[in-house]
PDB file of C-alpha atoms in Angstrom:
ATOM      1  CA  MET A   1       7.875  -6.125 -47.717  1.00  0.00           C
ATOM      2  CA  GLY A   2       5.911  -8.236 -45.474  1.00  0.00           C
ATOM      3  CA  SER A   3       8.292  -9.844 -43.418  1.00  0.00           C
ATOM      4  CA  ARG A   4       9.575  -5.881 -43.092  1.00  0.00           C
ATOM      5  CA  PHE A   5       6.137  -5.263 -41.559  1.00  0.00           C
ATOM      6  CA  ILE A   6       6.129  -8.566 -39.299  1.00  0.00           C
ATOM      7  CA  GLN A   7      10.053  -7.619 -37.929  1.00  0.00           C
ATOM      8  CA  GLU A   8       8.553  -3.680 -37.390  1.00  0.00           C
ATOM      9  CA  VAL A   9       5.801  -5.181 -35.101  1.00  0.00           C
ATOM     10  CA  LEU A  10       7.661  -7.857 -33.485  1.00  0.00           C
ATOM     11  CA  SER A  11      10.409  -5.129 -32.790  1.00  0.00           C
ATOM     12  CA  TRP A  12       7.209  -2.582 -31.271  1.00  0.00           C
ATOM     13  CA  LEU A  13       6.206  -5.834 -29.062  1.00  0.00           C
ATOM     14  CA  LYS A  14       9.215  -6.490 -27.532  1.00  0.00           C
ATOM     15  CA  ALA A  15      10.030  -3.158 -26.569  1.00  0.00           C
ATOM     16  CA  ILE A  16       6.748  -3.029 -25.222  1.00  0.00           C
ATOM     17  CA  LEU A  17       6.792  -5.982 -23.153  1.00  0.00           C
ATOM     18  CA  ILE A  18      10.373  -5.077 -22.299  1.00  0.00           C
ATOM     19  CA  ALA A  19       8.617  -2.082 -20.734  1.00  0.00           C
ATOM     20  CA  LEU A  20       6.083  -3.999 -18.470  1.00  0.00           C
ATOM     21  CA  VAL A  21       8.355  -6.035 -17.118  1.00  0.00           C
ATOM     22  CA  ILE A  22      10.669  -3.202 -16.086  1.00  0.00           C
ATOM     23  CA  VAL A  23       7.284  -1.442 -14.573  1.00  0.00           C
ATOM     24  CA  PHE A  24       6.253  -4.957 -12.682  1.00  0.00           C
ATOM     25  CA  VAL A  25      10.151  -5.358 -10.966  1.00  0.00           C
ATOM     26  CA  VAL A  26      10.085  -1.644 -10.262  1.00  0.00           C
ATOM     27  CA  ARG A  27       6.276  -1.406  -8.464  1.00  0.00           C
ATOM     28  CA  GLU A  28       6.593  -5.301  -6.799  1.00  0.00           C
ATOM     29  CA  PHE A  29      10.143  -4.478  -5.219  1.00  0.00           C
ATOM     30  CA  ILE A  30      11.077  -1.109  -5.579  1.00  0.00           C
ATOM     31  CA  MET A  31       8.917   1.619  -5.403  1.00  0.00           C
ATOM     32  CA  THR A  32       5.369   2.373  -5.761  1.00  0.00           C
ATOM     33  CA  PRO A  33       2.457   5.237  -5.840  1.00  0.00           C
ATOM     34  CA  SER A  34       0.295   5.872  -3.632  1.00  0.00           C
ATOM     35  CA  ILE A  35      -3.074   7.931  -2.513  1.00  0.00           C
ATOM     36  CA  VAL A  36      -3.538   9.484   1.071  1.00  0.00           C
ATOM     37  CA  ASN A  37      -6.557   8.874   2.493  1.00  0.00           C
ATOM     38  CA  GLY A  38      -8.065  10.327   5.281  1.00  0.00           C
ATOM     39  CA  GLU A  39      -6.616  13.058   7.867  1.00  0.00           C
ATOM     40  CA  SER A  40      -4.622  11.496   9.852  1.00  0.00           C
ATOM     41  CA  MET A  41      -1.348  12.659   8.704  1.00  0.00           C
ATOM     42  CA  MET A  42      -2.518  16.844   8.294  1.00  0.00           C
ATOM     43  CA  PRO A  43      -0.841  19.163   7.964  1.00  0.00           C
ATOM     44  CA  ASN A  44       2.161  16.974   6.648  1.00  0.00           C
ATOM     45  CA  LEU A  45       0.404  14.766   4.403  1.00  0.00           C
ATOM     46  CA  GLN A  46      -3.164  15.696   3.260  1.00  0.00           C
ATOM     47  CA  HIS A  47      -6.239  13.479   1.954  1.00  0.00           C
ATOM     48  CA  GLY A  48      -6.154  13.017  -1.383  1.00  0.00           C
ATOM     49  CA  ASP A  49      -1.765  13.285  -1.988  1.00  0.00           C
ATOM     50  CA  ARG A  50      -0.015  11.320  -4.278  1.00  0.00           C
ATOM     51  CA  ILE A  51       3.219   9.921  -2.586  1.00  0.00           C
ATOM     52  CA  ILE A  52       5.609   7.920  -3.810  1.00  0.00           C
ATOM     53  CA  ILE A  53       6.360   5.081  -1.294  1.00  0.00           C
ATOM     54  CA  SER A  54      10.218   3.060  -1.698  1.00  0.00           C
ATOM     55  CA  LYS A  55       9.985  -0.777  -0.650  1.00  0.00           C
ATOM     56  CA  VAL A  56      14.114  -0.422  -0.078  1.00  0.00           C
ATOM     57  CA  THR A  57      14.804   2.082   2.091  1.00  0.00           C
ATOM     58  CA  SER A  58      15.696   0.900   5.750  1.00  0.00           C
ATOM     59  CA  ILE A  59      12.587   2.251   8.693  1.00  0.00           C
ATOM     60  CA  GLU A  60      13.810   4.629  10.788  1.00  0.00           C
ATOM     61  CA  ARG A  61      12.280   6.903  13.500  1.00  0.00           C
ATOM     62  CA  PHE A  62       9.619   9.327  12.716  1.00  0.00           C
ATOM     63  CA  ASP A  63       9.684   8.108   9.130  1.00  0.00           C
ATOM     64  CA  GLU A  64       6.200   8.216   7.003  1.00  0.00           C
ATOM     65  CA  VAL A  65       5.560   4.917   6.441  1.00  0.00           C
ATOM     66  CA  ALA A  66       2.875   2.721   4.387  1.00  0.00           C
ATOM     67  CA  PHE A  67       1.517  -0.179   6.183  1.00  0.00           C
ATOM     68  CA  HIS A  68      -1.235  -3.075   6.101  1.00  0.00           C
ATOM     69  CA  ALA A  69      -3.815  -2.043   8.230  1.00  0.00           C
ATOM     70  CA  PRO A  70      -4.294  -4.429  11.030  1.00  0.00           C
ATOM     71  CA  ASP A  71      -8.042  -3.320  11.907  1.00  0.00           C
ATOM     72  CA  ALA A  72      -9.023  -2.684   8.563  1.00  0.00           C
ATOM     73  CA  ASP A  73      -8.875  -4.009   5.113  1.00  0.00           C
ATOM     74  CA  GLU A  74      -6.717  -1.007   3.576  1.00  0.00           C
ATOM     75  CA  ASN A  75      -3.196   0.750   3.678  1.00  0.00           C
ATOM     76  CA  TYR A  76      -2.627   3.285   6.044  1.00  0.00           C
ATOM     77  CA  VAL A  77       0.367   6.083   6.538  1.00  0.00           C
ATOM     78  CA  LYS A  78       1.736   7.292   9.627  1.00  0.00           C
ATOM     79  CA  ARG A  79       4.691   8.196  11.662  1.00  0.00           C
ATOM     80  CA  VAL A  80       7.062   5.478  12.598  1.00  0.00           C
ATOM     81  CA  ILE A  81       7.746   6.734  17.102  1.00  0.00           C
ATOM     82  CA  GLY A  82       9.176   3.517  18.534  1.00  0.00           C
ATOM     83  CA  LEU A  83      11.620   1.118  17.133  1.00  0.00           C
ATOM     84  CA  ALA A  84      12.178  -2.263  18.660  1.00  0.00           C
ATOM     85  CA  GLY A  85      13.468  -2.387  22.128  1.00  0.00           C
ATOM     86  CA  ASP A  86      12.134   1.170  22.743  1.00  0.00           C
ATOM     87  CA  THR A  87      10.128   2.467  25.685  1.00  0.00           C
ATOM     88  CA  VAL A  88       7.254   5.035  24.311  1.00  0.00           C
ATOM     89  CA  ARG A  89       5.093   7.483  26.501  1.00  0.00           C
ATOM     90  CA  MET A  90       3.340  10.573  25.862  1.00  0.00           C
ATOM     91  CA  GLU A  91       3.142  13.056  28.940  1.00  0.00           C
ATOM     92  CA  ASP A  92       1.479  16.347  29.183  1.00  0.00           C
ATOM     93  CA  ASP A  93       2.049  17.145  25.033  1.00  0.00           C
ATOM     94  CA  VAL A  94       5.640  15.721  25.374  1.00  0.00           C
ATOM     95  CA  LEU A  95       7.049  12.673  23.217  1.00  0.00           C
ATOM     96  CA  TYR A  96       9.158  10.397  25.418  1.00  0.00           C
ATOM     97  CA  ILE A  97      11.686   7.883  24.428  1.00  0.00           C
ATOM     98  CA  ASN A  98      13.240   5.641  26.427  1.00  0.00           C
ATOM     99  CA  ASP A  99      12.843   7.905  29.163  1.00  0.00           C
ATOM    100  CA  LYS A 100      14.270  10.633  26.773  1.00  0.00           C
ATOM    101  CA  ALA A 101      12.224  13.877  25.488  1.00  0.00           C
ATOM    102  CA  TYR A 102      11.878  14.080  22.084  1.00  0.00           C
ATOM    103  CA  GLU A 103      10.597  17.478  20.138  1.00  0.00           C
ATOM    104  CA  GLU A 104       7.911  16.643  16.806  1.00  0.00           C
ATOM    105  CA  PRO A 105       8.307  19.790  14.636  1.00  0.00           C
ATOM    106  CA  TYR A 106       6.293  18.135  12.218  1.00  0.00           C
ATOM    107  CA  LEU A 107       3.380  18.922  14.838  1.00  0.00           C
ATOM    108  CA  ASP A 108       4.664  22.894  15.119  1.00  0.00           C
ATOM    109  CA  GLU A 109       1.189  24.006  13.164  1.00  0.00           C
ATOM    110  CA  PHE A 110      -0.956  22.529  14.875  1.00  0.00           C
ATOM    111  CA  LYS A 111       0.096  23.146  18.501  1.00  0.00           C
ATOM    112  CA  GLN A 112       0.420  26.346  17.471  1.00  0.00           C
ATOM    113  CA  LYS A 113      -3.637  26.299  17.480  1.00  0.00           C
ATOM    114  CA  LEU A 114      -3.958  25.103  20.211  1.00  0.00           C
ATOM    115  CA  ILE A 115      -5.457  27.195  23.331  1.00  0.00           C
ATOM    116  CA  GLY A 116      -4.928  27.713  26.897  1.00  0.00           C
ATOM    117  CA  GLU A 117      -3.669  24.076  28.629  1.00  0.00           C
ATOM    118  CA  GLN A 118      -5.480  22.233  25.532  1.00  0.00           C
ATOM    119  CA  ARG A 119      -3.172  19.022  24.444  1.00  0.00           C
ATOM    120  CA  LEU A 120      -2.588  17.882  21.389  1.00  0.00           C
ATOM    121  CA  THR A 121      -1.796  13.872  22.207  1.00  0.00           C
ATOM    122  CA  ASN A 122      -3.333  13.180  25.327  1.00  0.00           C
ATOM    123  CA  ASN A 123      -0.850  11.130  28.224  1.00  0.00           C
ATOM    124  CA  PHE A 124      -0.251   7.658  27.637  1.00  0.00           C
ATOM    125  CA  ASN A 125       1.207   5.134  29.642  1.00  0.00           C
ATOM    126  CA  SER A 126       4.505   3.839  28.649  1.00  0.00           C
ATOM    127  CA  VAL A 127       4.814   0.923  25.487  1.00  0.00           C
ATOM    128  CA  VAL A 128       7.039  -1.372  25.627  1.00  0.00           C
ATOM    129  CA  VAL A 129       7.892  -1.842  21.525  1.00  0.00           C
ATOM    130  CA  PRO A 130       8.914  -5.520  21.064  1.00  0.00           C
ATOM    131  CA  LYS A 131      11.905  -6.818  17.784  1.00  0.00           C
ATOM    132  CA  GLY A 132       9.299  -7.269  15.009  1.00  0.00           C
ATOM    133  CA  LYS A 133       7.142  -4.179  16.049  1.00  0.00           C
ATOM    134  CA  LEU A 134       7.019  -0.750  15.029  1.00  0.00           C
ATOM    135  CA  PHE A 135       4.774   2.005  17.588  1.00  0.00           C
ATOM    136  CA  VAL A 136       3.406   4.547  15.055  1.00  0.00           C
ATOM    137  CA  LEU A 137       1.246   7.765  15.344  1.00  0.00           C
ATOM    138  CA  GLY A 138      -0.626   9.884  13.094  1.00  0.00           C
ATOM    139  CA  ASP A 139       0.350  13.533  13.086  1.00  0.00           C
ATOM    140  CA  ASN A 140      -2.768  14.716  13.101  1.00  0.00           C
ATOM    141  CA  ARG A 141      -3.326  12.759  16.616  1.00  0.00           C
ATOM    142  CA  ARG A 142      -6.753  14.143  17.568  1.00  0.00           C
ATOM    143  CA  ARG A 143      -8.052  11.873  14.220  1.00  0.00           C
ATOM    144  CA  SER A 144      -5.784   9.582  13.934  1.00  0.00           C
ATOM    145  CA  ARG A 145      -6.392   5.522  14.272  1.00  0.00           C
ATOM    146  CA  ASP A 146      -2.655   4.778  15.264  1.00  0.00           C
ATOM    147  CA  SER A 147      -0.897   2.337  17.618  1.00  0.00           C
ATOM    148  CA  ARG A 148      -2.689   3.960  20.445  1.00  0.00           C
ATOM    149  CA  GLU A 149      -5.585   2.404  19.180  1.00  0.00           C
ATOM    150  CA  PHE A 150      -5.099  -0.632  17.285  1.00  0.00           C
ATOM    151  CA  GLY A 151      -1.773  -1.488  19.013  1.00  0.00           C
ATOM    152  CA  LEU A 152       2.120  -2.068  17.652  1.00  0.00           C
ATOM    153  CA  ILE A 153       1.819  -2.595  14.216  1.00  0.00           C
ATOM    154  CA  SER A 154       3.924  -6.224  12.487  1.00  0.00           C
ATOM    155  CA  GLU A 155       7.352  -4.540  10.759  1.00  0.00           C
ATOM    156  CA  GLU A 156       6.142  -7.261   8.545  1.00  0.00           C
ATOM    157  CA  ALA A 157       3.183  -5.035   7.320  1.00  0.00           C
ATOM    158  CA  VAL A 158       5.582  -2.597   6.720  1.00  0.00           C
ATOM    159  CA  ILE A 159       5.308  -1.783   2.870  1.00  0.00           C
ATOM    160  CA  GLY A 160       8.000   1.067   2.902  1.00  0.00           C
ATOM    161  CA  ASP A 161       8.823   4.545   3.345  1.00  0.00           C
ATOM    162  CA  VAL A 162       6.970   7.596   1.774  1.00  0.00           C
ATOM    163  CA  VAL A 163       9.637   9.355  -0.248  1.00  0.00           C
ATOM    164  CA  PHE A 164       7.883  11.574  -2.309  1.00  0.00           C
ATOM    165  CA  ARG A 165       4.569  13.733  -2.989  1.00  0.00           C
ATOM    166  CA  ILE A 166       3.937  14.037  -6.864  1.00  0.00           C
ATOM    167  CA  TRP A 167       0.379  15.587  -6.252  1.00  0.00           C
ATOM    168  CA  PRO A 168      -0.527  18.298  -5.607  1.00  0.00           C
ATOM    169  CA  ILE A 169       2.130  19.861  -7.245  1.00  0.00           C
ATOM    170  CA  ASP A 170       2.510  23.142  -5.256  1.00  0.00           C
ATOM    171  CA  GLN A 171       3.702  20.329  -2.668  1.00  0.00           C
ATOM    172  CA  PHE A 172       5.893  18.148  -4.799  1.00  0.00           C
ATOM    173  CA  GLY A 173       9.011  17.315  -2.918  1.00  0.00           C
ATOM    174  CA  ILE A 174       9.825  15.379   0.235  1.00  0.00           C
ATOM    175  CA  PRO A 175       7.101  15.408   2.485  1.00  0.00           C
ATOM    176  CA  LYS A 176       8.148  16.886   6.471  1.00  0.00           C
TER     177      LYS A 176
END
């Protein structure tokens, strides 16, 4: 009876160890959970939202990414606006990338609340994004610390692409 009990315990320990290894590999190399801290991505991501970050997807323009902040000991979530080789500027609340105007539908909720000549985003001069760097902006442009303030971020600082919101439950799904 003692031998059977030991085999059962060893079997359970083996299963637990395998599960822990799988969890470690997934979190370290494939995807990881995170919590949105602050208001800079409102209204699309709220303070306290629980998100899943994919570490294996390629980063594209307008993706929401998590990265190691260059100016603080924390991680930020922002939207990728400029990729390597791009020239980015903002003029009269219109985003220009390589001299082409882009619509930003993820900002519509904020823009509808503007009164008269108010602007969501102040003008900024052209910024050329070199190889290995990204230009990022928060969706809540008036309350975001982003590339306008701390400059370009290194592609190496990117943790991954925000692919899913798991909390709050009523907003469960793929963020805008």
